[in-house]
Coordinates of C-alpha atoms in Angstrom, one line a residue:
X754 CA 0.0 0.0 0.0
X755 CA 3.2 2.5 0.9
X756 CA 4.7 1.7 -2.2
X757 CA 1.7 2.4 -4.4
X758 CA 1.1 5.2 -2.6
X759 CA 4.9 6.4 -3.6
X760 CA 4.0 5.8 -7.1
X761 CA 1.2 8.3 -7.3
X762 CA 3.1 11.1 -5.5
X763 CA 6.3 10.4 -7.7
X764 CA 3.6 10.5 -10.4
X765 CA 2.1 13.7 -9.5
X766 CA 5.4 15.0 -8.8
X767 CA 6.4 14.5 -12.7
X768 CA 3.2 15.4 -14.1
X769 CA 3.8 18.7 -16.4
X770 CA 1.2 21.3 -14.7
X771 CA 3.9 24.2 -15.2
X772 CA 3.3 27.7 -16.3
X773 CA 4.8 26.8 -19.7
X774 CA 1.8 24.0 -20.0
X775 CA -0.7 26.4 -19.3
X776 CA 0.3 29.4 -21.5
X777 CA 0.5 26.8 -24.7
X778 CA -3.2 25.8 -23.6
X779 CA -4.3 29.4 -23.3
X780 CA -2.3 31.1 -26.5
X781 CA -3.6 27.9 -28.5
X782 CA -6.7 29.0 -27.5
X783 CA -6.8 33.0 -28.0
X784 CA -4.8 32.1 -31.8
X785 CA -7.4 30.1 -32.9
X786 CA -10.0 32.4 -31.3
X787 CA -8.7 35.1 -33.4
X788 CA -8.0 33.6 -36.4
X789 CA -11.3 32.1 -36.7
X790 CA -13.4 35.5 -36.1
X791 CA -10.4 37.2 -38.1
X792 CA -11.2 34.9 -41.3
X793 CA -14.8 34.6 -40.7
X794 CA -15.0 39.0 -40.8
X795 CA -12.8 38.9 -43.9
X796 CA -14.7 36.5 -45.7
X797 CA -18.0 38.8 -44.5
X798 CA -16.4 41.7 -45.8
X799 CA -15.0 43.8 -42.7
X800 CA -11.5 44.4 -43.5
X801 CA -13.5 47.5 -45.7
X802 CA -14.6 49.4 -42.0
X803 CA -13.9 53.1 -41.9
X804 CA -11.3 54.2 -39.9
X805 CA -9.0 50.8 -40.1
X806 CA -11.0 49.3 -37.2
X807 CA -10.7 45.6 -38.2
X808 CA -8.2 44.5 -35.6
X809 CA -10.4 45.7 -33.1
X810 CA -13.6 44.2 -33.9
X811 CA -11.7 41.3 -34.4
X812 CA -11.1 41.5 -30.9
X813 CA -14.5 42.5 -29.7
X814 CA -15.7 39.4 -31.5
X815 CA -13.1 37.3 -29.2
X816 CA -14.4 38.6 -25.9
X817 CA -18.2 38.2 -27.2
X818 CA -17.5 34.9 -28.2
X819 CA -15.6 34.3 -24.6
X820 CA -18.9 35.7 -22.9
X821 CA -17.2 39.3 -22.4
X822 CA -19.7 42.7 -22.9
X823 CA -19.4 45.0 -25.5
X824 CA -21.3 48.1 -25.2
X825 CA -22.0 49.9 -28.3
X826 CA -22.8 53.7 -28.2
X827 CA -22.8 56.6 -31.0
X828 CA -24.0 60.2 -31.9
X829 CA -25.3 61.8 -34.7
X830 CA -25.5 65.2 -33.8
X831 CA -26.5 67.6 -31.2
X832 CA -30.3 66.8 -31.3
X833 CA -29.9 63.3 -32.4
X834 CA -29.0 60.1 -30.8
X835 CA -28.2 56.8 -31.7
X836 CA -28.9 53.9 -29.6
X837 CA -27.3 50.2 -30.0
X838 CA -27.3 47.2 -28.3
X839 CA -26.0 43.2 -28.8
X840 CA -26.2 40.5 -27.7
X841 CA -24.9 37.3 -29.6
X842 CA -22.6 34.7 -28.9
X843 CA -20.3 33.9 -32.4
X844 CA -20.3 30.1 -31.2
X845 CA -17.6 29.1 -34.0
X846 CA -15.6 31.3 -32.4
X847 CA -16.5 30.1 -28.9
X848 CA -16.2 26.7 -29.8
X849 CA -12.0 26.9 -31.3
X850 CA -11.2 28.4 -28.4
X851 CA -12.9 26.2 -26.0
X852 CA -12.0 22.7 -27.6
X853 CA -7.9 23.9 -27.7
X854 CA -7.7 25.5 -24.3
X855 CA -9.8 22.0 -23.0
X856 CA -7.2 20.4 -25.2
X857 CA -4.1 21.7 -23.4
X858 CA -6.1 21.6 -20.0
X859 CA -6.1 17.8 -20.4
X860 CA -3.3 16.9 -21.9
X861 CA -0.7 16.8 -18.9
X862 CA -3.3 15.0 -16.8
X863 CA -3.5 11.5 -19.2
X864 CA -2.3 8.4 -17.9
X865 CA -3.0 9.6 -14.3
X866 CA -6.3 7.7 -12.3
X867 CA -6.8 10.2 -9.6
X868 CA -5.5 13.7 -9.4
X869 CA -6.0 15.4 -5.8
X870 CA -8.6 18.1 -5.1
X871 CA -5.7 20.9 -4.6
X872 CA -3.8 19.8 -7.7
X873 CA -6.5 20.3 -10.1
X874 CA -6.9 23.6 -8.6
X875 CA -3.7 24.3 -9.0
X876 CA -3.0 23.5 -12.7
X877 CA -7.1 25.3 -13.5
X878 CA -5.5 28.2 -11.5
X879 CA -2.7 28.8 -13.9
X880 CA -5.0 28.9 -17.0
X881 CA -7.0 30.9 -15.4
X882 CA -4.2 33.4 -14.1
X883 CA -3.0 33.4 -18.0
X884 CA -6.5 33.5 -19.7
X885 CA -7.4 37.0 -17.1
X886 CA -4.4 38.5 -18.6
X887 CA -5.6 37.7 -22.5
X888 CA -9.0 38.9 -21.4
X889 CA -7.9 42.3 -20.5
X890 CA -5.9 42.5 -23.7
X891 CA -8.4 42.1 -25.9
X892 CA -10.7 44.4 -23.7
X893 CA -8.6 47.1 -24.5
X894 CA -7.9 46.6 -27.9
X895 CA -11.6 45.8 -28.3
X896 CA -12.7 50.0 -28.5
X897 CA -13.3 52.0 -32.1
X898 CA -15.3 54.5 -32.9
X899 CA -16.4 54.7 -36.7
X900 CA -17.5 58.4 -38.2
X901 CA -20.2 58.2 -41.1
X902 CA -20.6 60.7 -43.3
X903 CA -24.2 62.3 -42.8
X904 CA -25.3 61.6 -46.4
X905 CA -24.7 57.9 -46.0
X906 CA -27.8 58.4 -43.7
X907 CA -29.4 60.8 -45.2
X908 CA -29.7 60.4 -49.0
X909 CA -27.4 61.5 -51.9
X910 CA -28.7 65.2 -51.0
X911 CA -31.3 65.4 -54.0
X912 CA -34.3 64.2 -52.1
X913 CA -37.1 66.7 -50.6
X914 CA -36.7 69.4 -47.8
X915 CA -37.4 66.7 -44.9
X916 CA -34.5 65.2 -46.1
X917 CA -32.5 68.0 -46.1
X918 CA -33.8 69.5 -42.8
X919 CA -32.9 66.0 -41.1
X920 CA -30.0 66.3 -42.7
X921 CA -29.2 69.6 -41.0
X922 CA -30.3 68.1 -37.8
X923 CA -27.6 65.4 -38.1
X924 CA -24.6 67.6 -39.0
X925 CA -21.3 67.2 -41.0
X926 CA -21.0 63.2 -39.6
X927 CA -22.5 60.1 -37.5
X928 CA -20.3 58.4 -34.5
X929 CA -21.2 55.0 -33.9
X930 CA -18.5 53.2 -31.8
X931 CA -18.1 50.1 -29.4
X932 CA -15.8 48.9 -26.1
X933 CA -15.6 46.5 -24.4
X934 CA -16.6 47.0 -20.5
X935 CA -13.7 45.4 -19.0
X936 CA -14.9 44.3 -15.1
X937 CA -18.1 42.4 -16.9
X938 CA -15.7 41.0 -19.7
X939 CA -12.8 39.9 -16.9
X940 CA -15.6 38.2 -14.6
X941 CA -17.8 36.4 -17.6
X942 CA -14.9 35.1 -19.2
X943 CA -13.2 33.6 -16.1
X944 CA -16.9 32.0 -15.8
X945 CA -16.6 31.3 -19.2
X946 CA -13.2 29.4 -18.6
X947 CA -14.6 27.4 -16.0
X948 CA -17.5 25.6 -17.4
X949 CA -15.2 25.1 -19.8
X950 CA -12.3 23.7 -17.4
X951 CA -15.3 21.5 -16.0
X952 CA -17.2 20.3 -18.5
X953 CA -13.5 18.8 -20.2
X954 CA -13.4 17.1 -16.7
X955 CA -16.6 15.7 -16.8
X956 CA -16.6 13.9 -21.4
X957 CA -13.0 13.1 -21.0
X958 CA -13.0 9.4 -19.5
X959 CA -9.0 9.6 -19.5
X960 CA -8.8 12.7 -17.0
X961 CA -8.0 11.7 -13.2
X962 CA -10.5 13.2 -10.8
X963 CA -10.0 13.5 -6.9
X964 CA -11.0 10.4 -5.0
X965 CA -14.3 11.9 -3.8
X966 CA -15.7 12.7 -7.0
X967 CA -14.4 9.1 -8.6
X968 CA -17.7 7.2 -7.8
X969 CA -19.8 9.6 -10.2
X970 CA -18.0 8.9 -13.5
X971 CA -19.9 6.0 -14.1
X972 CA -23.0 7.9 -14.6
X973 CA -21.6 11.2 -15.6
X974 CA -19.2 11.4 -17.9
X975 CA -21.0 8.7 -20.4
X976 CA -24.1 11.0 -20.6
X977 CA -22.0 14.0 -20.7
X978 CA -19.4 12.7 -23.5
X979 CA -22.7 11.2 -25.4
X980 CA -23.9 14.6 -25.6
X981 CA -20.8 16.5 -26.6
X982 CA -20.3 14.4 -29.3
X983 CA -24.3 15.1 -30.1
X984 CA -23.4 18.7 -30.4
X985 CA -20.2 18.7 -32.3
X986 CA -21.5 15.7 -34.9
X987 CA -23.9 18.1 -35.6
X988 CA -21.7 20.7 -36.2
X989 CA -20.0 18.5 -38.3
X990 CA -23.0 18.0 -40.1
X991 CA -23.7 21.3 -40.5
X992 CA -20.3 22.4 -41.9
X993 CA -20.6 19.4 -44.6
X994 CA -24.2 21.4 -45.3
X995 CA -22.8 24.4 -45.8
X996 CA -19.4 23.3 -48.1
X997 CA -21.9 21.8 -50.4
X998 CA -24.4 25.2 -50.4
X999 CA -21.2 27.1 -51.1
X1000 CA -20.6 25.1 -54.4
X1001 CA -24.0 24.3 -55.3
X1002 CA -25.9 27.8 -55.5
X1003 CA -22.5 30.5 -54.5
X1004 CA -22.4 33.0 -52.8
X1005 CA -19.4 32.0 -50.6
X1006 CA -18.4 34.6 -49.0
X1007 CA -21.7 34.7 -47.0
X1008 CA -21.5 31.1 -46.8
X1009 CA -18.2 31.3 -45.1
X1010 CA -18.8 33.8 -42.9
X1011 CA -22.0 31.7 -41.1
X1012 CA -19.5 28.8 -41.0
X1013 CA -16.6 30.8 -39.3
X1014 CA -19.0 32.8 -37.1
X1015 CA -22.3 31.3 -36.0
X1016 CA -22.6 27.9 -37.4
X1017 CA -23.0 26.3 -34.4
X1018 CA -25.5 28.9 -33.6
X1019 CA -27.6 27.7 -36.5
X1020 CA -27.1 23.9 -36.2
X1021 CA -28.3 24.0 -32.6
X1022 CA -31.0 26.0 -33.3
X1023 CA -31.9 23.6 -35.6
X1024 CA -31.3 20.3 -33.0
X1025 CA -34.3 21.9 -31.0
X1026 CA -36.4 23.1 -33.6
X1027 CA -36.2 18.7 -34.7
X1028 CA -37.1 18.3 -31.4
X1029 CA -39.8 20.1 -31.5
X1030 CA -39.0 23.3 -29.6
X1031 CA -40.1 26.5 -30.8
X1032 CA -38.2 30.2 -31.3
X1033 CA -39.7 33.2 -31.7
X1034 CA -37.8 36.3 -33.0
X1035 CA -38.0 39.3 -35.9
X1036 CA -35.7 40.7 -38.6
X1037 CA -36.8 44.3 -38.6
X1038 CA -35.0 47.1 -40.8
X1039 CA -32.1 47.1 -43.5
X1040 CA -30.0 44.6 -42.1
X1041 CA -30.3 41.2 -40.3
X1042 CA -27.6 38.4 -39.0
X1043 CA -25.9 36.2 -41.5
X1044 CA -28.8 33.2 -41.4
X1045 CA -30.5 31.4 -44.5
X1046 CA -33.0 32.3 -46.3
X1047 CA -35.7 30.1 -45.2
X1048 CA -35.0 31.3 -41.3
X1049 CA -34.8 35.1 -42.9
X1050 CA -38.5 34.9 -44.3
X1051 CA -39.8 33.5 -41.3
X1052 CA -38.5 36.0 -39.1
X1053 CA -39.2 39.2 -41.3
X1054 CA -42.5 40.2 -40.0
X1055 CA -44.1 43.3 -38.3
X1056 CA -44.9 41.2 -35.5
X1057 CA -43.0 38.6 -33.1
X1058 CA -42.7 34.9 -35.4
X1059 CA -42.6 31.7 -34.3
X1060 CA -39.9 29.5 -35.5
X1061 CA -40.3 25.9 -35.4
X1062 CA -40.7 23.1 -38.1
X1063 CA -44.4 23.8 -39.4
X1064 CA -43.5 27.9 -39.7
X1065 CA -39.8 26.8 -41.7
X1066 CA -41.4 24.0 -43.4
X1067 CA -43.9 26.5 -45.1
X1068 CA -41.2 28.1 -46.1
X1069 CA -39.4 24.8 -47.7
X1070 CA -40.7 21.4 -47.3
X1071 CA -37.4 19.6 -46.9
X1072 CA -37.3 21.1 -43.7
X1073 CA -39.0 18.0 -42.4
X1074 CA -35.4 16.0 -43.1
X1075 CA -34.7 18.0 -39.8
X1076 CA -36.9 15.6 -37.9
X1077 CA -35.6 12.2 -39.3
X1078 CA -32.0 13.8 -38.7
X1079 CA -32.6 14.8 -35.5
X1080 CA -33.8 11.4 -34.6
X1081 CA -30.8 9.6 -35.4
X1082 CA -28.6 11.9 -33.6
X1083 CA -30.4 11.7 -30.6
X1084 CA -30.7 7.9 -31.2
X1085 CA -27.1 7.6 -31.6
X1086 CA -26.0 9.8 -28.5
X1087 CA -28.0 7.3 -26.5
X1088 CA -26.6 4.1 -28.2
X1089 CA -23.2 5.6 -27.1
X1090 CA -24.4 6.8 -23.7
X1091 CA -25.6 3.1 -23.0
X1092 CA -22.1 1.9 -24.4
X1093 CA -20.0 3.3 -22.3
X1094 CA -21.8 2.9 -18.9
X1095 CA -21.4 -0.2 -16.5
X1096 CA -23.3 -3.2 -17.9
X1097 CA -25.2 -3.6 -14.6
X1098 CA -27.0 0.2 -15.5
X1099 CA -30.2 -0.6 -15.6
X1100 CA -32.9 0.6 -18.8
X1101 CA -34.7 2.9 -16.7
X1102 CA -32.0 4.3 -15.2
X1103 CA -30.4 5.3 -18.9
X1104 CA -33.6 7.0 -19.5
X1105 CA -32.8 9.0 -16.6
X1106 CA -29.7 9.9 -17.1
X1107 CA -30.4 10.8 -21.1
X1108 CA -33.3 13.1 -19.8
X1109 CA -31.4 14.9 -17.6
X1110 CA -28.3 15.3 -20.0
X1111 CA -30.3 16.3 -22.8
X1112 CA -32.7 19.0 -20.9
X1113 CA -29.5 20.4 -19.7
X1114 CA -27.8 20.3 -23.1
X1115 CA -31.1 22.0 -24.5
X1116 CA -31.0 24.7 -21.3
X1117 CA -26.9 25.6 -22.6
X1118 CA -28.1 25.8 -26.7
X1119 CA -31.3 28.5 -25.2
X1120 CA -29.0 30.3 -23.4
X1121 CA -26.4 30.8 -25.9
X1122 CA -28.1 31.1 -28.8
X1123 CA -30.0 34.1 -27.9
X1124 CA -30.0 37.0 -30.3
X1125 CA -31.0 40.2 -29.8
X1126 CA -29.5 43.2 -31.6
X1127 CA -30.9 46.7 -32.1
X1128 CA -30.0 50.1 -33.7
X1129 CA -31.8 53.1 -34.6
X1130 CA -31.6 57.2 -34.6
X1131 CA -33.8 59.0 -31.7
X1132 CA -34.5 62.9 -32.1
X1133 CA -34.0 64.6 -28.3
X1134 CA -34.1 60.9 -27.5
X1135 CA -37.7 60.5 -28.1
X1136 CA -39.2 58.0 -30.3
X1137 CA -37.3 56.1 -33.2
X1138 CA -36.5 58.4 -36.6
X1139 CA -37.5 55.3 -38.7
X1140 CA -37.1 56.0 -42.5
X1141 CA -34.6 52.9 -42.5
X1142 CA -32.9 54.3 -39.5
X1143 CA -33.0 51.6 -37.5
X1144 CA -33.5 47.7 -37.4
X1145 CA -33.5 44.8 -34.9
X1146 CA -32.6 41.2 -35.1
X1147 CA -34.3 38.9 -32.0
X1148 CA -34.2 35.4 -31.5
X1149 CA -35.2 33.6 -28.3
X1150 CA -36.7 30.0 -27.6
X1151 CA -39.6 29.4 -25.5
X1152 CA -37.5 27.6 -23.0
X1153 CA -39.9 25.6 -20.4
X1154 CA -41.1 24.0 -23.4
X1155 CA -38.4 23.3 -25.4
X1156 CA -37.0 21.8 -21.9
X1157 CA -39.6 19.6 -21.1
X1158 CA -39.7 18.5 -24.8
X1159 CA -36.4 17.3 -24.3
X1160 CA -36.8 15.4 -21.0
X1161 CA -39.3 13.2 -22.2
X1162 CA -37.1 13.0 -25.9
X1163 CA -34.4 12.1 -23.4
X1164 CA -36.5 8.9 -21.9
X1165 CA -37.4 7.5 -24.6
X1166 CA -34.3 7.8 -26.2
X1167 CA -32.1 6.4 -23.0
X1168 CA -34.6 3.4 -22.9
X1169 CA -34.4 2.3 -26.9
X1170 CA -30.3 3.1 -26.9
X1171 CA -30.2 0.9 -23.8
X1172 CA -32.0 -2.1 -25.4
X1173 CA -29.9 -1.7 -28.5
X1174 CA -26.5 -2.0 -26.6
X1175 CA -28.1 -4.7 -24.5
X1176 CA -26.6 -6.9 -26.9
X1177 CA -22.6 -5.2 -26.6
X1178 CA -20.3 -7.1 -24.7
X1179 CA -20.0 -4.3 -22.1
X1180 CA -17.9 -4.6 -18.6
X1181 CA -19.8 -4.5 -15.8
X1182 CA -17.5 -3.1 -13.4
X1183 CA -17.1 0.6 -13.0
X1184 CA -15.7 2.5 -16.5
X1185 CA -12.3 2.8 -16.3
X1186 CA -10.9 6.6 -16.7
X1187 CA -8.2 5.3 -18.8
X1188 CA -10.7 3.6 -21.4
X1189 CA -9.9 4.5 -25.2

């Protein structure tokens, strides 16, 4: 017992949880943060802003996509002001930087069964030491302000004297600039960093944890690794989607700007709309988020829409494909749930555990695939100018039921994926953390 004993502290003693360690994990991270939202602004055709502002809306798209704030503010004169506001997670973004940083996070810990309690928060405290210091960074680079000509607003200057008196109202130019707030953005990204740090712990079946927590890998980590690979097979899926859109009809530049921006925002939208959630939202105004066409004409309307797969499937009737897709990936994620737990797991009890991991997989997808975006002009800051001023862009799921829709998916899905891997020769001890 003594000698094993002095093998795991000789093994912890050599295991690599050094600064060096964590600042590859976190600069692997940040680089493919920025070079994702750098390429996905390029192929959407920002490298054109006034004023050379690129690199830092590059940035500000980092810390959004960490779960930073921007504010956006502006001014178009003395009388007139213009008002601003988003809220939108770029989930390709977020999901580069969180896979790497998990990446490095893990990578010293393999071959080790159980890692202490301090030691883990230890090695999470470097990262998180390093990835405070990038966040503040990119909060101060994140900060532009952009001066429009009035006419851009206005008219070419020909049209009638209402024109040309609000034209006198807004002066010689327009300001419309953005920063990010740096307490909010250092807070929400170390927050951001730890569900990410966590929810590593919790899919990878090769990560030691401390000998308290050991007993609940047997049912965590299958439903929680089951349902990661749900959400990135169907980002997979969606990326093959999109490569073939891009040849098939063009445009792609705007194709490659969804993928490199908010695929994953449009994929999981999609997973719980073929589960039968519904969305509502509006596009309002001159401009709207990089979406398809079929999601665009839904949401264009005076009034609040509903999004789900009647409202879409108006739109286009292959939208019902959604459904049969969405019922093998669910299908699947339970097979492989049911896989990788003890043989002795009971049916029932694989219904439970699916339920719960799919409600709370549904609960992360409605929380960060919210959209709401908003600009307009206000005279004496009364009232919106209109004229094609202004816009908005909202999109929000009706999350109680799109949550209980996805509990009872999840128990009816855990009990058929049990019965199929009934018949997989399956241990029926405890998983091992060191399983392939």
């Amino acid at each position: 017992m003594n000698v094993r004993a002095s093998n795991d502290r000789k093994s912890a003693a050599r295991a690599p949880h050094g600064w060096r360690d964590a600042l590859a994990a976190v600069l692997a991270g940040t680089l493919a943060m920025l070079v994702t939202a750098a390429l996905g602004l390029w192929a959407a055709g920002a490298t054109g802003l006034p004023g050379g502002g690129f690199p830092q809306v590059v940035a500000a798209v980092v810390v959004m996509a960490a779960g930073g704030s921007v504010g956006l503010a502006g001014d178009a004169g003395s009388l007139v002001g213009a008002q601003a506001g988003l809220s939108v997670l770029p989930l390709s973004v977020t999901l580069a930087g969180a896979l790497l940083i998990a990446h490095g996070f893990l990578r010293p810990l393999r071959h080790r069964a159980v890692a202490g309690g301090r030691e883990l928060a230890g090695w999470a405290g470097r990262v998180a030491a390093l990835w405070a210091v990038v966040l503040v960074v990119l909060s101060l680079v994140a900060r532009h302000t952009f001066t429009l000509p009035a006419e851009n607003l206005t008219g070419d200057g020909t049209g009638d004297g209402a024109e040309d008196a609000f034209g006198d109202v807004l002066g010689d130019s327009a300001r419309i600039g953005f920063r990010a707030d740096l307490p909010p953005t250092l807070l929400l990204g170390l927050l951001w960093l730890a569900g990410v740090l966590v929810l590593a712990l919790l899919v990878s079946r090769r990560a030691p944890l401390p000998p308290r927590l050991v007993r609940f890998q047997e049912t965590v980590r299958p439903a929680a690794s089951a349902m990661v690979a749900l959400l990135l097979v169907s980002v997979a899926l969606g990326a093959v989607a999109g490569l073939v859109v891009m040849v098939v009809r063009g445009h792609p530049a705007q194709t490659l700007a969804v993928i490199l921006l908010g695929l994953p925002n449009l994929v999981w939208l999609a997973l719980t709309v073929g589960l039968g959630a519904s969305w509502e939202g509006k596009v309002q105004g001159p401009f709207g988020l990089p979406m398809p066409q079929v999601l665009d004409s839904v949401l264009r309307t005076p009034d609040l829409s509903t999004v789900d797969l009647r409202t879409l499937a108006a739109q286009d009737g292959r939208v019902w494909w959604l459904l049969v897709v969405t019922v093998l990936l669910v299908l699947g994620a339970a097979f492989l749930m049911a896989v990788r737990s003890p043989a002795r797991t009971r049916p029932w009890q694989h219904a439970l555990h699916l339920a719960v991991a799919l409600t709370l997989t549904v609960l992360l997808i409605g929380l960060t695939a919210t959209v709401s975006a908003r600009y307009g002009l206000s005279l004496l800051g009364i009232g919106d100018l209109g004229g094609g001023l202004g816009g908005e862009v909202s999109l929000r799921p009706r999350l109680w039921t799109a949550l209980g829709i996805a509990f009872l998916w999840g128990l009816a899905a855990g009990f058929l994926g049990a019965l199929a891997a009934s018949r997989v020769h399956r241990r029926h001890g405890e998983v091992p953390p060191d399983t392939p």
